[in-house]
Amino acid sequence: MTTYNAYIIDLDGTMYRGNEPIAYAAAFVDTLVSEQIPYLFLTNNSSKTPAQVSHKLQQMGIPSTAEHVLTSSMATADYIKREHPQARCYVIGEEGLHEALKQEGLAVVEENSDFVIIGMDHSITYDSLSKACREVRHGAQLISTNADTTIPTDRGMEPGNGALTSVVSVSTGKQPTFIGKPETIIIDQALKRLDAEKPNTLMVGDNYDTDIGAGINAGIDTLMVFTGVTPFSCYPSLPVKPSYYVQNLSEWLPHIKKTAL
Amino acid sequence: MTTYNAYIIDLDGTMYRGNEPIAYAAAFVDTLVSEQIPYLFLTNNSSKTPAQVSHKLQQMGIPSTAEHVLTSSMATADYIKREHPQARCYVIGEEGLHEALKQEGLAVVEENSDFVIIGMDHSITYDSLSKACREVRHGAQLISTNADTTIPTDRGMEPGNGALTSVVSVSTGKQPTFIGKPETIIIDQALKRLDAEKPNTLMVGDNYDTDIGAGINAGIDTLMVFTGVTPFSCYPSLPVKPSYYVQNLSEWLPHIKKTAL
C-alpha cells in the first residue's frame, strides 16, 4: 500500500454531521499531526470563512487553523484572480464568498461585471437572480462555487448551490464554470497549498459524487468513509471504485505513516 | 384557405408589448367581434387574474371580458381539479395562481401536499423553494404553470417561471408537468372553453417556441406575427413553419370571415 504524505479531507459527513463531530475524526487528525503529515480540509460550503470553519473544528477537538481550510469560495476567488486580476464581480452569496473575494482584492459591483459568481445564498431574491441573468447576457462569465444539487441539513435535504445556479444557466443558456468538488480546479489548488504531489496524496470523504469524484477526476487516490451521504449499500454499484474504503476513520489509523523521504 | 370559426390569441407580443398596445390589435379583435367569431386570449402569464388581464385589454381599446381570458394559472387549477378534486397544494406564485386555485376550490397548504405548484413569483425565497423540494421528496407531484425560461420586460429579459422551477427539478431530480404553451394541456382547455374543433381554430401569436409550438403540438393551424419575441429573420430556420405569417395583424383582417355553417 502506498503511504501518503498529504491528506485532503472533506468536512461534512467526514469530520462532522451538522454540529455533531463524527467518531474518530479528532483521532484521525491527531494522528496526522503526530506523524507530521500535512493536511487540508476541503469543503464545498461557500458560506463560511476559513476562520469560522476552523473555529468549529477546534470546538470539536479537531486540530485546525484557518490555514488548514480551503473553501469553494476561496478556490473561486483564487481562480478568478488568476483569470483576471482586476475582475469586477457581481456576486450572489454569503459572508464566506464576499470575504474570499475581498482577500484577493477583487471588486464586487452591481453592474458592468466581468464575472457573475453564484454561491449559496439563503437570502436569494428574484431581483438578485434577475441581475445575474442580465450581467451574463451582457457578457459576464458565469462562475458557480459548486454544483451540489442538495445540502443535508437538520431539516432534511435542502436545495444546494447547483440548484440555485440553474436559474441563471437555464434562463441565459450559458453553462457555468463550477469550481468546487468534483471539479479538478479546487483539487489543483489544494495540492498547491499542501505543496504535495498527486501520487502521495490521499483524498478522504463520504460523498461519492463530490469527494471521491474529485479524487478520481484529478487522478489522486481516494479513501471513502461511510459516515455521511453515500451509504455502504451503494458501494457495489459505484461505477469507479474508491482506492480504499472504511466504515469509519478508526480503521485507517494504522495506515497513517509518513514515507521516509 | 380554411376559414376559421374560433381564434386563440396570445397577448404579450401579439396584442401588446408591456403597457403599449400593438398596432392593429384592437382592429383585429374588433373584426372578430363584428364577424361574431369566438376568441380566447391565452397567456402563460400566471401572475394576473383574468379580470386584471381583461381590464388591461379594455384600457387599450381591445374588446374583452374576463371570460375571454385563459391564463396558465387557470389551466393549472383546472388540470389539478380534474386529476384530484380534493387536492392539497403547496404553492409558489402570485395573485393569479392563488385566485385560480381558490376558484376551483383547491386547498393551499404548507405541508402534506399532493401537488407542488410553481408559478412566477417575484417574492420567491430560499425558504419557499426549500419547502417545495421537501414536499416533492415526500411524494407531491411537481406542476409548473409554464416552462418559459425568460420574460421580456421593460428592464430587459428576466428569468421566467421555467428557470425558477429548475431549482426544484434539479434539486429533487423530478421532472415537472408543465401546463402552459407549448403544452397541449392548455390548448385542449382553450378549445373546450371555445366549444371549438381543431380543424377550424387558429392559434395566433408572436413567439415560435410557445405560441406557434403550442398550435403545432396540438395539431391546429397557426398564424405567426412578427411584432414580438421571434424576429422575421428567424423564419427561414424555423424547423416546422407556421401555417401562415404576417408582419402585423392588419394583413390578416381580410381573412377574418366566419364559415357559413
Short mmCIF file of C-alpha atoms in Angstrom, two decimals:
data_model
loop_
_atom_site.label_atom_id
_atom_site.label_comp_id
_atom_site.label_asym_id
_atom_site.label_seq_id
_atom_site.Cartn_x
_atom_site.Cartn_y
_atom_site.Cartn_z
CA MET A 1 0.00 0.00 0.00
CA THR A 2 1.18 3.49 -0.87
CA THR A 3 1.93 5.66 2.15
CA TYR A 4 0.56 9.18 1.86
CA ASN A 5 2.47 12.33 2.67
CA ALA A 6 -0.50 14.68 2.36
CA TYR A 7 -4.21 14.39 3.10
CA ILE A 8 -7.13 16.33 1.65
CA ILE A 9 -10.10 15.86 3.97
CA ASP A 10 -13.77 16.59 3.45
CA LEU A 11 -15.72 18.10 6.35
CA ASP A 12 -19.49 17.49 6.33
CA GLY A 13 -20.14 13.76 6.65
CA THR A 14 -16.44 13.04 7.26
CA MET A 15 -15.39 15.24 10.22
CA TYR A 16 -18.88 16.22 11.43
CA ARG A 17 -22.57 15.99 10.69
CA GLY A 18 -24.13 19.40 11.20
CA ASN A 19 -22.91 20.40 14.65
CA GLU A 20 -22.01 16.88 15.82
CA PRO A 21 -18.44 15.60 15.48
CA ILE A 22 -18.12 12.18 13.85
CA ALA A 23 -16.46 9.43 15.88
CA TYR A 24 -12.68 9.12 15.36
CA ALA A 25 -12.50 12.38 13.35
CA ALA A 26 -10.38 14.01 16.06
CA ALA A 27 -8.25 10.87 16.50
CA PHE A 28 -7.70 10.77 12.74
CA VAL A 29 -6.42 14.34 12.55
CA ASP A 30 -4.47 13.98 15.81
CA THR A 31 -2.60 11.09 14.19
CA LEU A 32 -1.80 13.20 11.11
CA VAL A 33 -0.43 15.87 13.45
CA SER A 34 1.70 13.43 15.44
CA GLU A 35 3.06 11.90 12.22
CA GLN A 36 3.75 15.42 10.93
CA ILE A 37 1.72 14.81 7.79
CA PRO A 38 0.31 17.95 6.13
CA TYR A 39 -3.47 18.07 5.72
CA LEU A 40 -6.07 20.42 4.29
CA PHE A 41 -9.81 20.49 4.91
CA LEU A 42 -11.67 20.91 1.65
CA THR A 43 -15.32 21.99 1.66
CA ASN A 44 -17.83 22.94 -1.00
CA ASN A 45 -19.59 25.07 1.64
CA SER A 46 -19.23 28.61 0.31
CA SER A 47 -20.99 30.41 3.16
CA LYS A 48 -18.35 30.32 5.90
CA THR A 49 -14.93 31.94 6.18
CA PRO A 50 -11.90 29.71 6.89
CA ALA A 51 -11.67 31.23 10.38
CA GLN A 52 -15.29 30.24 11.07
CA VAL A 53 -14.69 26.72 9.78
CA SER A 54 -11.51 26.17 11.80
CA HIS A 55 -13.18 27.57 14.92
CA LYS A 56 -15.94 24.97 14.54
CA LEU A 57 -13.33 22.20 14.15
CA GLN A 58 -11.38 23.40 17.18
CA GLN A 59 -14.53 23.33 19.29
CA MET A 60 -14.93 19.69 18.31
CA GLY A 61 -11.36 18.97 19.41
CA ILE A 62 -10.12 18.62 15.83
CA PRO A 63 -6.75 20.35 15.37
CA SER A 64 -7.12 23.14 12.81
CA THR A 65 -6.12 26.68 11.94
CA ALA A 66 -7.64 28.86 9.20
CA GLU A 67 -4.65 27.83 7.04
CA HIS A 68 -5.91 24.25 7.13
CA VAL A 69 -9.13 25.21 5.36
CA LEU A 70 -9.87 25.64 1.65
CA THR A 71 -13.50 26.50 0.85
CA SER A 72 -15.10 26.59 -2.60
CA SER A 73 -15.36 30.37 -2.13
CA MET A 74 -11.61 30.72 -1.60
CA ALA A 75 -10.96 28.48 -4.61
CA THR A 76 -13.37 30.59 -6.67
CA ALA A 77 -11.66 33.85 -5.69
CA ASP A 78 -8.24 32.33 -6.42
CA TYR A 79 -9.44 31.10 -9.83
CA ILE A 80 -10.86 34.48 -10.81
CA LYS A 81 -7.79 36.35 -9.59
CA ARG A 82 -5.63 34.22 -11.91
CA GLU A 83 -8.01 34.62 -14.85
CA HIS A 84 -8.41 38.36 -14.48
CA PRO A 85 -6.60 40.17 -11.64
CA GLN A 86 -8.73 43.35 -11.99
CA ALA A 87 -12.00 41.45 -12.33
CA ARG A 88 -15.29 43.16 -11.49
CA CYS A 89 -17.64 40.62 -9.90
CA TYR A 90 -21.41 40.55 -9.50
CA VAL A 91 -21.99 38.27 -6.52
CA ILE A 92 -24.82 36.15 -5.12
CA GLY A 93 -23.51 34.61 -1.91
CA GLU A 94 -22.88 34.86 1.79
CA GLU A 95 -20.06 36.05 4.05
CA GLY A 96 -17.58 33.32 3.05
CA LEU A 97 -17.72 34.30 -0.61
CA HIS A 98 -17.61 38.06 -0.07
CA GLU A 99 -14.68 37.65 2.35
CA ALA A 100 -12.77 35.41 -0.09
CA LEU A 101 -13.15 37.91 -2.94
CA LYS A 102 -12.05 40.74 -0.65
CA GLN A 103 -8.96 38.74 0.38
CA GLU A 104 -7.99 38.52 -3.28
CA GLY A 105 -8.64 42.23 -3.79
CA LEU A 106 -11.45 41.66 -6.29
CA ALA A 107 -14.15 44.31 -6.77
CA VAL A 108 -17.80 43.47 -6.07
CA VAL A 109 -20.08 45.51 -8.34
CA GLU A 110 -23.77 45.78 -9.23
CA GLU A 111 -23.29 46.16 -12.98
CA ASN A 112 -20.75 46.02 -15.81
CA SER A 113 -19.23 42.91 -14.28
CA ASP A 114 -16.65 40.58 -15.84
CA PHE A 115 -17.84 37.63 -13.77
CA VAL A 116 -21.13 36.60 -12.22
CA ILE A 117 -20.35 34.43 -9.20
CA ILE A 118 -23.01 32.32 -7.55
CA GLY A 119 -22.54 30.76 -4.13
CA MET A 120 -25.04 29.50 -1.60
CA ASP A 121 -27.33 32.33 -0.51
CA HIS A 122 -30.19 31.78 1.91
CA SER A 123 -31.35 35.36 1.22
CA ILE A 124 -31.52 34.93 -2.55
CA THR A 125 -34.17 37.04 -4.31
CA TYR A 126 -35.77 37.21 -7.73
CA ASP A 127 -34.10 40.57 -8.16
CA SER A 128 -30.60 39.22 -7.47
CA LEU A 129 -31.17 36.31 -9.87
CA SER A 130 -32.54 38.68 -12.49
CA LYS A 131 -29.49 40.94 -12.22
CA ALA A 132 -27.22 37.90 -12.52
CA CYS A 133 -29.03 36.91 -15.74
CA ARG A 134 -28.73 40.44 -17.10
CA GLU A 135 -24.98 40.54 -16.43
CA VAL A 136 -24.44 37.15 -18.08
CA ARG A 137 -26.44 38.31 -21.13
CA HIS A 138 -24.20 41.36 -21.26
CA GLY A 139 -21.15 39.11 -21.48
CA ALA A 140 -20.08 38.34 -17.91
CA GLN A 141 -18.67 34.84 -17.39
CA LEU A 142 -20.82 32.63 -15.15
CA ILE A 143 -18.94 31.01 -12.26
CA SER A 144 -20.51 28.88 -9.55
CA THR A 145 -18.72 27.88 -6.35
CA ASN A 146 -20.10 24.34 -6.58
CA ALA A 147 -22.65 22.17 -8.35
CA ASP A 148 -24.20 20.44 -5.32
CA THR A 149 -27.90 19.98 -6.01
CA THR A 150 -28.75 19.27 -2.36
CA ILE A 151 -27.40 20.05 1.10
CA PRO A 152 -28.11 17.74 4.01
CA THR A 153 -29.35 19.81 6.97
CA ASP A 154 -31.11 19.26 10.31
CA ARG A 155 -34.35 19.99 8.42
CA GLY A 156 -33.63 17.38 5.74
CA MET A 157 -32.27 17.79 2.23
CA GLU A 158 -32.36 21.39 1.06
CA PRO A 159 -31.56 22.83 -2.38
CA GLY A 160 -27.85 23.34 -2.92
CA ASN A 161 -25.93 25.90 -4.89
CA GLY A 162 -26.08 23.90 -8.11
CA ALA A 163 -29.87 24.11 -7.97
CA LEU A 164 -29.81 27.88 -7.39
CA THR A 165 -27.30 28.32 -10.22
CA SER A 166 -29.66 26.55 -12.61
CA VAL A 167 -31.99 29.57 -12.62
CA VAL A 168 -29.27 31.61 -14.35
CA SER A 169 -27.97 28.84 -16.61
CA VAL A 170 -31.48 27.79 -17.72
CA SER A 171 -32.58 31.39 -18.33
CA THR A 172 -29.45 32.54 -20.19
CA GLY A 173 -28.48 29.27 -21.85
CA LYS A 174 -24.89 29.73 -20.59
CA GLN A 175 -23.20 26.87 -18.79
CA PRO A 176 -21.41 27.84 -15.57
CA THR A 177 -17.84 27.02 -14.68
CA PHE A 178 -18.08 25.11 -11.40
CA ILE A 179 -15.12 25.34 -9.03
CA GLY A 180 -15.81 23.01 -6.08
CA LYS A 181 -15.59 19.21 -5.83
CA PRO A 182 -15.80 17.12 -8.02
CA GLU A 183 -14.06 19.63 -10.30
CA THR A 184 -10.30 19.40 -10.57
CA ILE A 185 -9.86 23.18 -10.18
CA ILE A 186 -10.25 23.01 -6.41
CA ILE A 187 -8.07 19.87 -6.11
CA ASP A 188 -5.26 21.52 -8.04
CA GLN A 189 -5.42 24.46 -5.63
CA ALA A 190 -5.42 22.11 -2.64
CA LEU A 191 -2.30 20.32 -3.91
CA LYS A 192 -0.57 23.68 -4.41
CA ARG A 193 -1.41 24.80 -0.86
CA LEU A 194 -0.16 21.50 0.52
CA ASP A 195 2.93 21.62 -1.73
CA ALA A 196 2.05 17.99 -2.44
CA GLU A 197 2.37 15.63 -5.40
CA LYS A 198 -0.56 13.61 -6.71
CA PRO A 199 0.93 10.10 -6.25
CA ASN A 200 1.40 10.55 -2.48
CA THR A 201 -1.77 12.50 -1.66
CA LEU A 202 -4.99 10.94 -0.40
CA MET A 203 -8.47 12.44 -0.75
CA VAL A 204 -10.74 11.43 2.15
CA GLY A 205 -14.52 11.85 2.06
CA ASP A 206 -18.01 10.41 2.42
CA ASN A 207 -19.73 11.73 -0.69
CA TYR A 208 -19.09 9.68 -3.81
CA ASP A 209 -20.28 12.32 -6.26
CA THR A 210 -18.20 15.18 -4.86
CA ASP A 211 -15.31 13.95 -2.66
CA ILE A 212 -14.46 10.67 -4.29
CA GLY A 213 -15.40 12.06 -7.71
CA ALA A 214 -12.92 14.90 -7.21
CA GLY A 215 -10.12 12.48 -6.40
CA ILE A 216 -10.96 10.26 -9.36
CA ASN A 217 -11.20 13.23 -11.74
CA ALA A 218 -7.89 14.65 -10.52
CA GLY A 219 -6.11 11.31 -10.58
CA ILE A 220 -5.33 11.04 -6.89
CA ASP A 221 -6.05 8.14 -4.57
CA THR A 222 -9.24 8.19 -2.51
CA LEU A 223 -10.40 6.91 0.85
CA MET A 224 -14.16 6.61 1.18
CA VAL A 225 -15.79 6.59 4.60
CA PHE A 226 -19.42 5.55 5.17
CA THR A 227 -20.32 8.09 7.85
CA GLY A 228 -22.12 10.58 5.63
CA VAL A 229 -24.06 10.94 2.38
CA THR A 230 -23.25 7.79 0.39
CA PRO A 231 -24.30 4.59 2.22
CA PHE A 232 -22.26 1.38 2.10
CA SER A 233 -25.18 -0.27 0.28
CA CYS A 234 -24.29 1.85 -2.77
CA TYR A 235 -20.73 0.55 -2.90
CA PRO A 236 -21.37 -2.36 -5.30
CA SER A 237 -22.94 -0.04 -7.87
CA LEU A 238 -20.28 2.69 -7.80
CA PRO A 239 -19.05 2.96 -11.40
CA VAL A 240 -15.41 3.65 -10.46
CA LYS A 241 -14.43 2.39 -7.01
CA PRO A 242 -12.51 4.48 -4.48
CA SER A 243 -8.92 3.33 -3.84
CA TYR A 244 -9.93 2.30 -0.30
CA TYR A 245 -12.96 2.37 1.92
CA VAL A 246 -13.58 2.13 5.65
CA GLN A 247 -16.76 2.10 7.71
CA ASN A 248 -15.27 4.76 9.97
CA LEU A 249 -11.92 6.50 10.24
CA SER A 250 -10.61 4.39 13.16
CA GLU A 251 -9.89 1.63 10.64
CA TRP A 252 -7.47 3.87 8.80
CA LEU A 253 -5.37 5.00 11.75
CA PRO A 254 -2.75 2.19 11.39
CA HIS A 255 -2.08 3.33 7.80
CA ILE A 256 -1.20 6.90 8.71
CA LYS A 257 2.60 6.89 8.42
CA LYS A 258 4.84 9.26 6.62
CA THR A 259 7.08 7.87 3.90
CA ALA A 260 10.76 8.22 4.70
CA LEU A 261 11.95 10.68 2.05
CA MET B 1 -57.63 28.88 -47.42
CA THR B 2 -59.52 27.47 -44.46
CA THR B 3 -61.83 29.94 -42.76
CA TYR B 4 -61.61 29.87 -39.01
CA ASN B 5 -64.58 29.85 -36.65
CA ALA B 6 -62.55 30.28 -33.47
CA TYR B 7 -59.37 32.16 -32.59
CA ILE B 8 -56.91 31.55 -29.76
CA ILE B 9 -54.83 34.69 -29.36
CA ASP B 10 -51.61 35.28 -27.48
CA LEU B 11 -51.24 38.54 -25.53
CA ASP B 12 -47.67 39.72 -24.90
CA GLY B 13 -46.01 40.48 -28.25
CA THR B 14 -49.28 39.96 -30.13
CA MET B 15 -51.83 42.32 -28.51
CA TYR B 16 -49.41 44.49 -26.50
CA ARG B 17 -45.80 44.94 -25.54
CA GLY B 18 -45.63 45.64 -21.80
CA ASN B 19 -48.10 48.51 -21.39
CA GLU B 20 -48.16 49.54 -25.05
CA PRO B 21 -50.86 48.22 -27.38
CA ILE B 22 -49.56 46.79 -30.67
CA ALA B 23 -50.82 48.41 -33.88
CA TYR B 24 -53.93 46.74 -35.36
CA ALA B 25 -54.51 44.58 -32.26
CA ALA B 26 -57.76 46.41 -31.49
CA ALA B 27 -58.82 46.37 -35.17
CA PHE B 28 -58.11 42.64 -35.29
CA VAL B 29 -60.32 41.82 -32.30
CA ASP B 30 -62.98 44.35 -33.42
CA THR B 31 -63.23 42.41 -36.67
CA LEU B 32 -63.66 39.11 -34.81
CA VAL B 33 -66.47 40.74 -32.80
CA SER B 34 -68.22 42.15 -35.86
CA GLU B 35 -67.95 38.77 -37.63
CA GLN B 36 -69.26 37.07 -34.47
CA ILE B 37 -66.27 34.76 -34.27
CA PRO B 38 -65.47 33.42 -30.76
CA TYR B 39 -61.99 34.17 -29.44
CA LEU B 40 -59.98 33.46 -26.32
CA PHE B 41 -56.85 35.20 -25.09
CA LEU B 42 -54.28 32.65 -23.97
CA THR B 43 -51.36 33.71 -21.79
CA ASN B 44 -48.58 31.90 -19.98
CA ASN B 45 -48.51 34.80 -17.51
CA SER B 46 -49.52 33.20 -14.21
CA SER B 47 -49.41 36.34 -12.06
CA LYS B 48 -52.60 38.13 -13.09
CA THR B 49 -56.26 37.25 -12.67
CA PRO B 50 -58.49 37.13 -15.77
CA ALA B 51 -60.27 40.28 -14.53
CA GLN B 52 -56.93 42.12 -14.33
CA VAL B 53 -55.96 40.93 -17.82
CA SER B 54 -59.26 41.90 -19.44
CA HIS B 55 -59.17 45.28 -17.70
CA LYS B 56 -55.78 45.94 -19.27
CA LEU B 57 -57.10 44.95 -22.70
CA GLN B 58 -60.17 47.16 -22.33
CA GLN B 59 -57.98 50.12 -21.44
CA MET B 60 -56.17 49.57 -24.75
CA GLY B 61 -59.48 49.57 -26.61
CA ILE B 62 -59.38 45.81 -27.20
CA PRO B 63 -62.80 44.20 -26.63
CA SER B 64 -62.55 41.71 -23.77
CA THR B 65 -64.27 40.35 -20.70
CA ALA B 66 -62.76 38.07 -18.04
CA GLU B 67 -64.45 35.17 -19.87
CA HIS B 68 -62.21 35.87 -22.88
CA VAL B 69 -59.07 35.10 -20.86
CA LEU B 70 -57.39 31.79 -20.07
CA THR B 71 -54.16 32.08 -18.07
CA SER B 72 -51.68 29.30 -17.33
CA SER B 73 -52.76 29.58 -13.68
CA MET B 74 -56.40 28.90 -14.58
CA ALA B 75 -55.35 25.99 -16.78
CA THR B 76 -53.20 24.65 -13.93
CA ALA B 77 -56.04 24.84 -11.41
CA ASP B 78 -58.40 23.18 -13.92
CA TYR B 79 -55.87 20.39 -14.58
CA ILE B 80 -55.35 19.68 -10.87
CA LYS B 81 -59.07 19.76 -10.14
CA ARG B 82 -59.62 17.04 -12.76
CA GLU B 83 -56.69 14.96 -11.51
CA HIS B 84 -57.60 15.18 -7.83
CA PRO B 85 -60.71 17.20 -6.81
CA GLN B 86 -59.66 17.32 -3.12
CA ALA B 87 -56.02 18.13 -3.84
CA ARG B 88 -53.88 19.86 -1.23
CA CYS B 89 -51.50 22.26 -2.95
CA TYR B 90 -48.21 23.80 -1.82
CA VAL B 91 -47.92 26.96 -3.92
CA ILE B 92 -45.17 29.30 -5.08
CA GLY B 93 -46.86 32.03 -7.09
CA GLU B 94 -48.68 35.34 -7.19
CA GLU B 95 -52.29 36.52 -7.06
CA GLY B 96 -53.35 34.99 -10.37
CA LEU B 97 -52.36 31.50 -9.27
CA HIS B 98 -53.82 31.74 -5.77
CA GLU B 99 -57.06 33.16 -7.18
CA ALA B 100 -57.33 30.40 -9.80
CA LEU B 101 -56.86 27.64 -7.20
CA LYS B 102 -59.45 29.29 -4.97
CA GLN B 103 -61.91 29.44 -7.88
CA GLU B 104 -61.56 25.67 -8.26
CA GLY B 105 -61.98 25.16 -4.50
CA LEU B 106 -58.49 23.68 -4.07
CA ALA B 107 -56.76 23.90 -0.68
CA VAL B 108 -53.46 25.75 -0.34
CA VAL B 109 -51.33 24.18 2.41
CA GLU B 110 -47.84 24.48 3.87
CA GLU B 111 -47.19 20.72 4.23
CA ASN B 112 -48.52 17.26 3.41
CA SER B 113 -49.40 18.43 -0.08
CA ASP B 114 -50.48 16.31 -3.05
CA PHE B 115 -49.15 18.84 -5.55
CA VAL B 116 -46.38 21.41 -5.54
CA ILE B 117 -47.34 24.16 -7.96
CA ILE B 118 -44.82 26.69 -9.19
CA GLY B 119 -45.82 29.88 -10.95
CA MET B 120 -43.99 33.15 -11.45
CA ASP B 121 -43.18 34.68 -8.07
CA HIS B 122 -41.21 37.91 -7.78
CA SER B 123 -41.06 37.40 -3.99
CA ILE B 124 -39.60 33.91 -4.20
CA THR B 125 -37.33 32.94 -1.28
CA TYR B 126 -34.87 30.18 -0.49
CA ASP B 127 -37.27 29.02 2.19
CA SER B 128 -40.21 28.68 -0.22
CA LEU B 129 -38.03 26.77 -2.72
CA SER B 130 -36.71 24.56 0.05
CA LYS B 131 -40.24 23.72 1.23
CA ALA B 132 -41.22 22.91 -2.36
CA CYS B 133 -38.27 20.50 -2.61
CA ARG B 134 -39.20 18.89 0.70
CA GLU B 135 -42.82 18.36 -0.42
CA VAL B 136 -41.73 16.84 -3.73
CA ARG B 137 -39.32 14.49 -1.89
CA HIS B 138 -42.26 13.47 0.30
CA GLY B 139 -44.21 12.47 -2.79
CA ALA B 140 -46.06 15.56 -4.00
CA GLN B 141 -46.38 15.84 -7.78
CA LEU B 142 -44.48 18.78 -9.28
CA ILE B 143 -46.57 21.04 -11.53
CA SER B 144 -45.34 24.23 -13.17
CA THR B 145 -47.65 26.77 -14.80
CA ASN B 146 -45.23 27.22 -17.71
CA ALA B 147 -41.72 26.47 -18.88
CA ASP B 148 -40.75 29.94 -20.14
CA THR B 149 -37.06 30.47 -19.38
CA THR B 150 -37.24 34.24 -19.94
CA ILE B 151 -39.79 37.04 -19.75
CA PRO B 152 -39.35 40.18 -21.84
CA THR B 153 -39.83 43.25 -19.61
CA ASP B 154 -39.14 46.97 -19.68
CA ARG B 155 -35.86 46.15 -17.88
CA GLY B 156 -34.84 43.57 -20.49
CA MET B 157 -35.08 39.79 -20.40
CA GLU B 158 -35.76 38.48 -16.91
CA PRO B 159 -35.83 34.87 -15.66
CA GLY B 160 -39.14 33.15 -16.34
CA ASN B 161 -41.05 30.53 -14.43
CA GLY B 162 -39.27 27.66 -16.16
CA ALA B 163 -35.97 28.95 -14.77
CA LEU B 164 -37.40 29.24 -11.24
CA THR B 165 -38.89 25.76 -11.50
CA SER B 166 -35.46 24.34 -12.35
CA VAL B 167 -34.32 24.86 -8.73
CA VAL B 168 -36.84 22.25 -7.60
CA SER B 169 -36.42 19.86 -10.54
CA VAL B 170 -32.60 19.98 -10.38
CA SER B 171 -32.56 19.52 -6.61
CA THR B 172 -35.12 16.69 -6.43
CA GLY B 173 -34.44 15.04 -9.78
CA LYS B 174 -38.19 15.10 -10.51
CA GLN B 175 -39.38 16.45 -13.84
CA PRO B 176 -42.31 18.88 -13.63
CA THR B 177 -45.55 18.66 -15.57
CA PHE B 178 -45.75 21.97 -17.44
CA ILE B 179 -49.23 23.29 -18.24
CA GLY B 180 -48.80 26.46 -20.35
CA LYS B 181 -47.92 26.86 -24.04
CA PRO B 182 -46.36 24.98 -25.88
CA GLU B 183 -48.00 22.12 -23.96
CA THR B 184 -51.21 20.73 -25.37
CA ILE B 185 -52.90 20.70 -21.93
CA ILE B 186 -53.70 24.42 -22.12
CA ILE B 187 -54.75 24.24 -25.80
CA ASP B 188 -57.20 21.42 -25.07
CA GLN B 189 -58.73 23.57 -22.33
CA ALA B 190 -58.94 26.56 -24.67
CA LEU B 191 -60.76 24.52 -27.32
CA LYS B 192 -63.21 23.30 -24.67
CA ARG B 193 -63.93 26.83 -23.47
CA LEU B 194 -64.44 27.99 -27.04
CA ASP B 195 -66.53 24.90 -27.82
CA ALA B 196 -64.37 24.74 -30.96
CA GLU B 197 -63.00 21.99 -33.18
CA LYS B 198 -59.33 21.78 -34.11
CA PRO B 199 -59.71 22.00 -37.94
CA ASN B 200 -61.44 25.39 -37.80
CA THR B 201 -59.49 27.02 -34.97
CA LEU B 202 -56.49 29.31 -35.49
CA MET B 203 -53.73 29.95 -32.93
CA VAL B 204 -52.29 33.46 -33.28
CA GLY B 205 -49.01 34.50 -31.67
CA ASP B 206 -45.54 36.02 -31.95
CA ASN B 207 -43.44 33.51 -30.01
CA TYR B 208 -42.38 30.48 -32.03
CA ASP B 209 -41.39 28.36 -29.06
CA THR B 210 -44.57 28.86 -27.07
CA ASP B 211 -47.48 30.13 -29.24
CA ILE B 212 -46.71 28.53 -32.56
CA GLY B 213 -45.23 25.49 -30.82
CA ALA B 214 -48.50 25.02 -28.91
CA GLY B 215 -50.51 25.08 -32.15
CA ILE B 216 -48.13 22.67 -33.87
CA ASN B 217 -48.10 20.29 -30.88
CA ALA B 218 -51.90 20.35 -30.63
CA GLY B 219 -52.42 19.95 -34.37
CA ILE B 220 -54.19 23.25 -35.03
CA ASP B 221 -53.35 25.87 -37.63
CA THR B 222 -51.14 28.78 -36.65
CA LEU B 223 -50.77 32.43 -37.63
CA MET B 224 -47.38 33.91 -36.72
CA VAL B 225 -46.98 37.67 -36.35
CA PHE B 226 -43.60 39.40 -36.19
CA THR B 227 -44.42 42.03 -33.60
CA GLY B 228 -42.91 40.31 -30.57
CA VAL B 229 -40.25 37.83 -29.49
CA THR B 230 -39.37 35.89 -32.66
CA PRO B 231 -38.00 38.15 -35.43
CA PHE B 232 -38.78 37.61 -39.13
CA SER B 233 -35.08 36.89 -39.69
CA CYS B 234 -35.57 33.60 -37.84
CA TYR B 235 -38.33 32.47 -40.20
CA PRO B 236 -36.10 30.55 -42.66
CA SER B 237 -34.60 28.47 -39.86
CA LEU B 238 -37.87 27.53 -38.13
CA PRO B 239 -37.94 23.72 -38.11
CA VAL B 240 -41.72 23.44 -38.67
CA LYS B 241 -43.27 26.50 -40.29
CA PRO B 242 -46.44 28.17 -39.04
CA SER B 243 -49.48 27.74 -41.30
CA TYR B 244 -49.37 31.49 -42.09
CA TYR B 245 -47.35 34.53 -41.15
CA VAL B 246 -47.89 38.27 -41.31
CA GLN B 247 -45.68 41.21 -40.41
CA ASN B 248 -48.55 42.71 -38.44
CA LEU B 249 -52.20 41.83 -37.88
CA SER B 250 -53.62 44.33 -40.41
CA GLU B 251 -52.59 41.90 -43.16
CA TRP B 252 -54.91 39.27 -41.72
CA LEU B 253 -58.06 41.37 -41.46
CA PRO B 254 -59.42 40.39 -44.92
CA HIS B 255 -59.26 36.71 -43.92
CA ILE B 256 -61.48 37.08 -40.85
CA LYS B 257 -64.76 35.64 -42.06
CA LYS B 258 -67.00 33.10 -40.47
CA THR B 259 -67.69 29.88 -42.35
CA ALA B 260 -71.36 29.53 -43.20
CA LEU B 261 -72.41 26.54 -41.10
#
